Every structure is written in structure tokens, then in C-alpha cells.
PDB file of N, CA and C in Angstrom:
ATOM      1  N   MET G  44      -3.270   2.731  14.773  1.00 55.00           N
ATOM      2  CA  MET G  44      -4.099   2.102  13.755  1.00 55.00           C
ATOM      3  C   MET G  44      -4.892   0.972  14.488  1.00 55.00           C
ATOM      4  N   PRO G  45      -6.233   0.936  14.240  1.00 62.00           N
ATOM      5  CA  PRO G  45      -7.071  -0.012  14.930  1.00 62.00           C
ATOM      6  C   PRO G  45      -6.771  -1.405  14.362  1.00 62.00           C
ATOM      7  N   ASN G  46      -7.026  -2.413  15.166  1.00 66.00           N
ATOM      8  CA  ASN G  46      -6.941  -3.818  14.742  1.00 66.00           C
ATOM      9  C   ASN G  46      -8.150  -4.159  14.061  1.00 66.00           C
ATOM     10  N   ARG G  47      -8.125  -4.412  12.679  1.00 70.00           N
ATOM     11  CA  ARG G  47      -9.352  -4.783  12.016  1.00 70.00           C
ATOM     12  C   ARG G  47      -9.488  -6.244  11.728  1.00 70.00           C
ATOM     13  N   ARG G  48      -8.661  -7.069  12.364  1.00 66.00           N
ATOM     14  CA  ARG G  48      -8.649  -8.469  12.222  1.00 66.00           C
ATOM     15  C   ARG G  48      -9.840  -9.039  12.988  1.00 66.00           C
ATOM     16  N   PRO G  49     -10.593 -10.033  12.486  1.00 68.00           N
ATOM     17  CA  PRO G  49     -11.723 -10.514  13.323  1.00 68.00           C
ATOM     18  C   PRO G  49     -11.185 -11.444  14.451  1.00 68.00           C
ATOM     19  N   GLN G  50     -11.998 -11.457  15.486  1.00 72.00           N
ATOM     20  CA  GLN G  50     -11.584 -12.411  16.613  1.00 72.00           C
ATOM     21  C   GLN G  50     -12.098 -13.728  16.250  1.00 72.00           C
ATOM     22  N   LEU G  51     -11.293 -14.711  16.153  1.00 66.00           N
ATOM     23  CA  LEU G  51     -11.663 -16.047  15.623  1.00 66.00           C
ATOM     24  C   LEU G  51     -12.035 -16.902  16.822  1.00 66.00           C
ATOM     25  N   GLU G  52     -13.077 -17.655  16.739  1.00 68.00           N
ATOM     26  CA  GLU G  52     -13.630 -18.448  17.731  1.00 68.00           C
ATOM     27  C   GLU G  52     -14.329 -19.728  17.160  1.00 68.00           C
ATOM     28  N   ILE G  53     -14.003 -20.867  17.607  1.00 66.00           N
ATOM     29  CA  ILE G  53     -14.509 -22.089  17.101  1.00 66.00           C
ATOM     30  C   ILE G  53     -15.762 -22.464  18.024  1.00 66.00           C
ATOM     31  N   VAL G  54     -16.874 -22.645  17.351  1.00 71.00           N
ATOM     32  CA  VAL G  54     -18.028 -23.087  18.006  1.00 71.00           C
ATOM     33  C   VAL G  54     -18.490 -24.456  17.475  1.00 71.00           C
ATOM     34  N   ALA G  55     -17.880 -25.436  18.048  1.00 69.00           N
ATOM     35  CA  ALA G  55     -18.164 -26.805  17.631  1.00 69.00           C
ATOM     36  C   ALA G  55     -18.172 -27.734  18.874  1.00 69.00           C
ATOM     37  N   PRO G  56     -19.311 -28.209  19.146  1.00 74.00           N
ATOM     38  CA  PRO G  56     -19.462 -28.990  20.391  1.00 74.00           C
ATOM     39  C   PRO G  56     -18.590 -30.360  20.415  1.00 74.00           C
ATOM     40  N   SER G  57     -18.395 -30.842  19.184  1.00 84.00           N
ATOM     41  CA  SER G  57     -17.682 -32.125  19.085  1.00 84.00           C
ATOM     42  C   SER G  57     -16.207 -31.939  19.126  1.00 84.00           C
ATOM     43  N   ALA G  58     -15.725 -30.751  18.998  1.00 81.00           N
ATOM     44  CA  ALA G  58     -14.151 -30.469  18.918  1.00 81.00           C
ATOM     45  C   ALA G  58     -13.608 -30.391  20.361  1.00 81.00           C
ATOM     46  N   SER G  59     -12.491 -30.980  20.522  1.00 86.00           N
ATOM     47  CA  SER G  59     -11.802 -30.796  21.924  1.00 86.00           C
ATOM     48  C   SER G  59     -11.137 -29.489  21.985  1.00 86.00           C
ATOM     49  N   PRO G  60     -10.902 -28.958  23.185  1.00 84.00           N
ATOM     50  CA  PRO G  60     -10.196 -27.656  23.183  1.00 84.00           C
ATOM     51  C   PRO G  60      -8.918 -27.531  22.477  1.00 84.00           C
ATOM     52  N   GLU G  61      -8.157 -28.681  22.456  1.00 89.00           N
ATOM     53  CA  GLU G  61      -6.929 -28.728  21.665  1.00 89.00           C
ATOM     54  C   GLU G  61      -7.156 -28.607  20.225  1.00 89.00           C
ATOM     55  N   GLU G  62      -8.206 -29.349  19.675  1.00 87.00           N
ATOM     56  CA  GLU G  62      -8.485 -29.264  18.271  1.00 87.00           C
ATOM     57  C   GLU G  62      -8.971 -27.845  17.887  1.00 87.00           C
ATOM     58  N   ALA G  63      -9.779 -27.283  18.691  1.00 83.00           N
ATOM     59  CA  ALA G  63     -10.247 -25.908  18.369  1.00 83.00           C
ATOM     60  C   ALA G  63      -9.158 -24.972  18.408  1.00 83.00           C
ATOM     61  N   ALA G  64      -8.194 -25.077  19.388  1.00 86.00           N
ATOM     62  CA  ALA G  64      -7.076 -24.157  19.425  1.00 86.00           C
ATOM     63  C   ALA G  64      -6.220 -24.382  18.204  1.00 86.00           C
ATOM     64  N   ALA G  65      -6.027 -25.558  17.772  1.00 89.00           N
ATOM     65  CA  ALA G  65      -5.192 -25.813  16.562  1.00 89.00           C
ATOM     66  C   ALA G  65      -5.837 -25.288  15.312  1.00 89.00           C
ATOM     67  N   VAL G  66      -7.145 -25.304  15.136  1.00 86.00           N
ATOM     68  CA  VAL G  66      -7.825 -24.713  14.054  1.00 86.00           C
ATOM     69  C   VAL G  66      -7.662 -23.268  14.013  1.00 86.00           C
ATOM     70  N   VAL G  67      -7.938 -22.605  15.152  1.00 84.00           N
ATOM     71  CA  VAL G  67      -7.722 -21.181  15.293  1.00 84.00           C
ATOM     72  C   VAL G  67      -6.327 -20.695  14.996  1.00 84.00           C
ATOM     73  N   ALA G  68      -5.352 -21.414  15.520  1.00 89.00           N
ATOM     74  CA  ALA G  68      -3.928 -21.144  15.241  1.00 89.00           C
ATOM     75  C   ALA G  68      -3.650 -21.164  13.841  1.00 89.00           C
ATOM     76  N   ALA G  69      -4.172 -22.192  13.140  1.00 91.00           N
ATOM     77  CA  ALA G  69      -3.847 -22.282  11.612  1.00 91.00           C
ATOM     78  C   ALA G  69      -4.499 -21.188  10.920  1.00 91.00           C
ATOM     79  N   LEU G  70      -5.783 -20.792  11.283  1.00 88.00           N
ATOM     80  CA  LEU G  70      -6.383 -19.713  10.613  1.00 88.00           C
ATOM     81  C   LEU G  70      -5.678 -18.366  10.837  1.00 88.00           C
ATOM     82  N   GLU G  71      -5.148 -18.145  12.089  1.00 87.00           N
ATOM     83  CA  GLU G  71      -4.462 -16.870  12.331  1.00 87.00           C
ATOM     84  C   GLU G  71      -3.113 -16.916  11.581  1.00 87.00           C
ATOM     85  N   GLN G  72      -2.422 -18.057  11.405  1.00 92.00           N
ATOM     86  CA  GLN G  72      -1.180 -18.146  10.600  1.00 92.00           C
ATOM     87  C   GLN G  72      -1.507 -17.888   9.194  1.00 92.00           C
ATOM     88  N   PHE G  73      -2.665 -18.413   8.731  1.00 91.00           N
ATOM     89  CA  PHE G  73      -2.996 -18.102   7.323  1.00 91.00           C
ATOM     90  C   PHE G  73      -3.222 -16.606   7.110  1.00 91.00           C
ATOM     91  N   LEU G  74      -3.917 -16.001   8.041  1.00 87.00           N
ATOM     92  CA  LEU G  74      -4.189 -14.531   7.862  1.00 87.00           C
ATOM     93  C   LEU G  74      -2.920 -13.696   7.922  1.00 87.00           C
ATOM     94  N   ARG G  75      -1.949 -14.127   8.777  1.00 87.00           N
ATOM     95  CA  ARG G  75      -0.659 -13.377   8.774  1.00 87.00           C
ATOM     96  C   ARG G  75       0.109 -13.614   7.497  1.00 87.00           C
ATOM     97  N   ASP G  76       0.102 -14.854   7.092  1.00 90.00           N
ATOM     98  CA  ASP G  76       0.904 -15.141   5.764  1.00 90.00           C
ATOM     99  C   ASP G  76       0.321 -14.431   4.584  1.00 90.00           C
ATOM    100  N   TYR G  77      -0.995 -14.276   4.542  1.00 89.00           N
ATOM    101  CA  TYR G  77      -1.538 -13.741   3.254  1.00 89.00           C
ATOM    102  C   TYR G  77      -2.081 -12.380   3.418  1.00 89.00           C
ATOM    103  N   ALA G  78      -1.774 -11.690   4.436  1.00 86.00           N
ATOM    104  CA  ALA G  78      -2.230 -10.298   4.736  1.00 86.00           C
ATOM    105  C   ALA G  78      -1.616  -9.341   3.649  1.00 86.00           C
ATOM    106  N   PRO G  79      -2.184  -8.304   3.145  1.00 87.00           N
ATOM    107  CA  PRO G  79      -1.582  -7.518   2.133  1.00 87.00           C
ATOM    108  C   PRO G  79      -0.446  -6.689   2.894  1.00 87.00           C
ATOM    109  N   VAL G  80       0.533  -6.447   2.112  1.00 84.00           N
ATOM    110  CA  VAL G  80       1.666  -5.798   2.698  1.00 84.00           C
ATOM    111  C   VAL G  80       1.528  -4.275   2.568  1.00 84.00           C
ATOM    112  N   LEU G  81       1.735  -3.589   3.632  1.00 85.00           N
ATOM    113  CA  LEU G  81       1.664  -2.077   3.517  1.00 85.00           C
ATOM    114  C   LEU G  81       2.847  -1.461   2.818  1.00 85.00           C
ATOM    115  N   VAL G  82       2.498  -0.675   1.905  1.00 85.00           N
ATOM    116  CA  VAL G  82       3.652  -0.034   1.049  1.00 85.00           C
ATOM    117  C   VAL G  82       3.597   1.472   1.270  1.00 85.00           C
ATOM    118  N   ALA G  83       4.799   1.996   1.457  1.00 86.00           N
ATOM    119  CA  ALA G  83       4.808   3.473   1.737  1.00 86.00           C
ATOM    120  C   ALA G  83       4.499   4.192   0.415  1.00 86.00           C
ATOM    121  N   ALA G  84       3.994   5.382   0.527  1.00 82.00           N
ATOM    122  CA  ALA G  84       3.626   6.154  -0.628  1.00 82.00           C
ATOM    123  C   ALA G  84       4.916   6.536  -1.350  1.00 82.00           C
ATOM    124  N   PRO G  85       4.868   6.593  -2.620  1.00 78.00           N
ATOM    125  CA  PRO G  85       6.131   7.038  -3.384  1.00 78.00           C
ATOM    126  C   PRO G  85       6.504   8.442  -3.043  1.00 78.00           C
ATOM    127  N   GLU G  86       7.808   8.724  -3.071  1.00 80.00           N
ATOM    128  CA  GLU G  86       8.312  10.076  -2.797  1.00 80.00           C
ATOM    129  C   GLU G  86       7.850  11.043  -3.941  1.00 80.00           C
ATOM    130  N   LYS G  87       7.493  12.297  -3.407  1.00 78.00           N
ATOM    131  CA  LYS G  87       7.233  13.295  -4.487  1.00 78.00           C
ATOM    132  C   LYS G  87       8.412  13.690  -5.262  1.00 78.00           C
ATOM    133  N   PRO G  88       8.394  13.697  -6.492  1.00 76.00           N
ATOM    134  CA  PRO G  88       9.518  14.176  -7.273  1.00 76.00           C
ATOM    135  C   PRO G  88       9.884  15.712  -6.973  1.00 76.00           C
ATOM    136  N   ASN G  89      11.140  16.001  -7.175  1.00 83.00           N
ATOM    137  CA  ASN G  89      11.639  17.310  -6.908  1.00 83.00           C
ATOM    138  C   ASN G  89      11.058  18.238  -8.068  1.00 83.00           C
ATOM    139  N   PRO G  90      10.377  19.393  -7.670  1.00 81.00           N
ATOM    140  CA  PRO G  90       9.937  20.308  -8.631  1.00 81.00           C
ATOM    141  C   PRO G  90      11.077  20.938  -9.480  1.00 81.00           C
ATOM    142  N   TRP G  91      12.170  21.085  -8.820  1.00 87.00           N
ATOM    143  CA  TRP G  91      13.399  21.666  -9.610  1.00 87.00           C
ATOM    144  C   TRP G  91      13.795  20.770 -10.707  1.00 87.00           C
ATOM    145  N   GLN G  92      13.851  19.448 -10.302  1.00 84.00           N
ATOM    146  CA  GLN G  92      14.231  18.479 -11.350  1.00 84.00           C
ATOM    147  C   GLN G  92      13.267  18.495 -12.578  1.00 84.00           C
ATOM    148  N   ARG G  93      11.942  18.641 -12.217  1.00 81.00           N
ATOM    149  CA  ARG G  93      10.967  18.576 -13.324  1.00 81.00           C
ATOM    150  C   ARG G  93      11.125  19.825 -14.139  1.00 81.00           C
ATOM    151  N   ALA G  94      11.396  21.045 -13.629  1.00 82.00           N
ATOM    152  CA  ALA G  94      11.585  22.197 -14.367  1.00 82.00           C
ATOM    153  C   ALA G  94      12.852  22.021 -15.276  1.00 82.00           C
ATOM    154  N   ALA G  95      13.906  21.466 -14.748  1.00 85.00           N
ATOM    155  CA  ALA G  95      15.067  21.207 -15.636  1.00 85.00           C
ATOM    156  C   ALA G  95      14.793  20.299 -16.765  1.00 85.00           C
ATOM    157  N   LEU G  96      14.002  19.199 -16.465  1.00 83.00           N
ATOM    158  CA  LEU G  96      13.728  18.212 -17.502  1.00 83.00           C
ATOM    159  C   LEU G  96      12.785  19.010 -18.626  1.00 83.00           C
ATOM    160  N   LEU G  97      11.846  19.687 -18.212  1.00 83.00           N
ATOM    161  CA  LEU G  97      10.961  20.449 -19.078  1.00 83.00           C
ATOM    162  C   LEU G  97      11.790  21.385 -19.852  1.00 83.00           C
ATOM    163  N   GLU G  98      12.657  22.181 -19.295  1.00 85.00           N
ATOM    164  CA  GLU G  98      13.484  23.042 -20.050  1.00 85.00           C
ATOM    165  C   GLU G  98      14.423  22.353 -21.067  1.00 85.00           C
ATOM    166  N   SER G  99      14.971  21.380 -20.641  1.00 85.00           N
ATOM    167  CA  SER G  99      15.889  20.646 -21.500  1.00 85.00           C
ATOM    168  C   SER G  99      15.214  20.095 -22.715  1.00 85.00           C
ATOM    169  N   THR G 100      13.845  19.728 -22.574  1.00 82.00           N
ATOM    170  CA  THR G 100      13.195  19.123 -23.718  1.00 82.00           C
ATOM    171  C   THR G 100      12.286  20.129 -24.420  1.00 82.00           C
ATOM    172  N   GLY G 101      12.362  21.369 -23.996  1.00 83.00           N
ATOM    173  CA  GLY G 101      11.641  22.478 -24.664  1.00 83.00           C
ATOM    174  C   GLY G 101      10.061  22.406 -24.509  1.00 83.00           C
ATOM    175  N   ARG G 102       9.640  21.899 -23.384  1.00 80.00           N
ATOM    176  CA  ARG G 102       8.206  21.810 -23.157  1.00 80.00           C
ATOM    177  C   ARG G 102       7.822  22.925 -22.175  1.00 80.00           C
ATOM    178  N   GLU G 103       6.481  23.187 -22.220  1.00 78.00           N
ATOM    179  CA  GLU G 103       6.026  24.314 -21.288  1.00 78.00           C
ATOM    180  C   GLU G 103       5.652  23.630 -19.931  1.00 78.00           C
ATOM    181  N   PRO G 104       5.890  24.548 -18.886  1.00 73.00           N
ATOM    182  CA  PRO G 104       5.713  23.962 -17.532  1.00 73.00           C
ATOM    183  C   PRO G 104       4.297  23.474 -17.138  1.00 73.00           C
ATOM    184  N   ASP G 105       3.331  24.146 -17.879  1.00 75.00           N
ATOM    185  CA  ASP G 105       1.899  23.683 -17.460  1.00 75.00           C
ATOM    186  C   ASP G 105       1.341  22.693 -18.473  1.00 75.00           C
ATOM    187  N   ALA G 106       2.110  22.194 -19.451  1.00 72.00           N
ATOM    188  CA  ALA G 106       1.669  21.141 -20.333  1.00 72.00           C
ATOM    189  C   ALA G 106       1.963  19.817 -19.676  1.00 72.00           C
ATOM    190  N   PRO G 107       1.134  18.771 -20.262  1.00 73.00           N
ATOM    191  CA  PRO G 107       1.463  17.376 -19.782  1.00 73.00           C
ATOM    192  C   PRO G 107       2.799  17.004 -20.243  1.00 73.00           C
ATOM    193  N   SER G 108       3.448  16.145 -19.369  1.00 72.00           N
ATOM    194  CA  SER G 108       4.845  15.817 -19.623  1.00 72.00           C
ATOM    195  C   SER G 108       4.860  14.356 -20.107  1.00 72.00           C
ATOM    196  N   PRO G 109       5.875  13.886 -20.749  1.00 74.00           N
ATOM    197  CA  PRO G 109       6.006  12.458 -21.174  1.00 74.00           C
ATOM    198  C   PRO G 109       6.255  11.620 -20.009  1.00 74.00           C
ATOM    199  N   TRP G 110       6.429  12.052 -18.814  1.00 71.00           N
ATOM    200  CA  TRP G 110       6.717  11.289 -17.608  1.00 71.00           C
ATOM    201  C   TRP G 110       5.531  10.883 -16.876  1.00 71.00           C
ATOM    202  N   GLY G 111       4.287  11.205 -17.349  1.00 71.00           N
ATOM    203  CA  GLY G 111       3.144  10.770 -16.762  1.00 71.00           C
ATOM    204  C   GLY G 111       2.658  11.480 -15.441  1.00 71.00           C
ATOM    205  N   ASP G 112       3.281  12.652 -15.195  1.00 69.00           N
ATOM    206  CA  ASP G 112       3.002  13.321 -13.876  1.00 69.00           C
ATOM    207  C   ASP G 112       1.690  14.279 -14.220  1.00 69.00           C
ATOM    208  N   PRO G 113       0.971  14.559 -13.157  1.00 63.00           N
ATOM    209  CA  PRO G 113      -0.311  15.214 -13.317  1.00 63.00           C
ATOM    210  C   PRO G 113       0.041  16.699 -13.590  1.00 63.00           C
ATOM    211  N   VAL G 114      -0.925  17.379 -14.056  1.00 58.00           N
ATOM    212  CA  VAL G 114      -0.747  18.848 -14.308  1.00 58.00           C
ATOM    213  C   VAL G 114      -1.707  19.627 -13.388  1.00 58.00           C
ATOM    214  N   PRO G 115      -1.410  20.565 -12.706  1.00 57.00           N
ATOM    215  CA  PRO G 115       0.004  21.049 -12.415  1.00 57.00           C
ATOM    216  C   PRO G 115       0.733  20.093 -11.581  1.00 57.00           C
ATOM    217  N   TRP G 116       2.002  19.921 -11.900  1.00 50.00           N
ATOM    218  CA  TRP G 116       2.782  19.002 -11.228  1.00 50.00           C
ATOM    219  C   TRP G 116       3.251  19.531  -9.866  1.00 50.00           C
ATOM    220  N   GLY G 117       3.324  18.558  -8.866  1.00 50.00           N
ATOM    221  CA  GLY G 117       3.860  18.916  -7.515  1.00 50.00           C
ATOM    222  C   GLY G 117       2.702  19.241  -6.675  1.00 50.00           C
ATOM    223  N   ASN G 118       1.461  19.330  -6.977  1.00 47.00           N
ATOM    224  CA  ASN G 118       0.427  19.586  -6.081  1.00 47.00           C
ATOM    225  C   ASN G 118      -0.071  18.392  -5.420  1.00 47.00           C
TER     226      ASN G 118
END
């Protein structure tokens, strides 16, 4: 995965190297703390379980289900 974070650089003639480094470090810490969390994709439900649920409730396999799954399910 490519690094999409910007390269931070302070361009201020009046800042000392230590001050500039402190500002950059604070900004980098902020970016780390508030970066969005990567979440794994949800597992695909078992098609056999869906078939059993549909059969037990008397629903057709190609009809929308009350569980909010897309039709056709499992694709």
C-alpha cells in the first residue's frame, strides 16, 4: 500500500530547527491519532444458512429477505 501521507516541512525563517522539529512532530502525532481506522470487510454469510432461514420462514430463494441481504444473495 502506498504511503499517502504528506511530507511535512516547516518553512519559517524565524523558527529555530528545534521549534520546527517540535511543530512537525506534533502534526505527525495528530495525524497518527486521528487517522481513520482500517476495518476488514464483513464476512460473507453462508449460503446454506440463508437457504435454511428462507425455508424455515416459507420465503422464496430469489425474493428479498427480511435480513437486508441483496438479491440474488451470495454474489
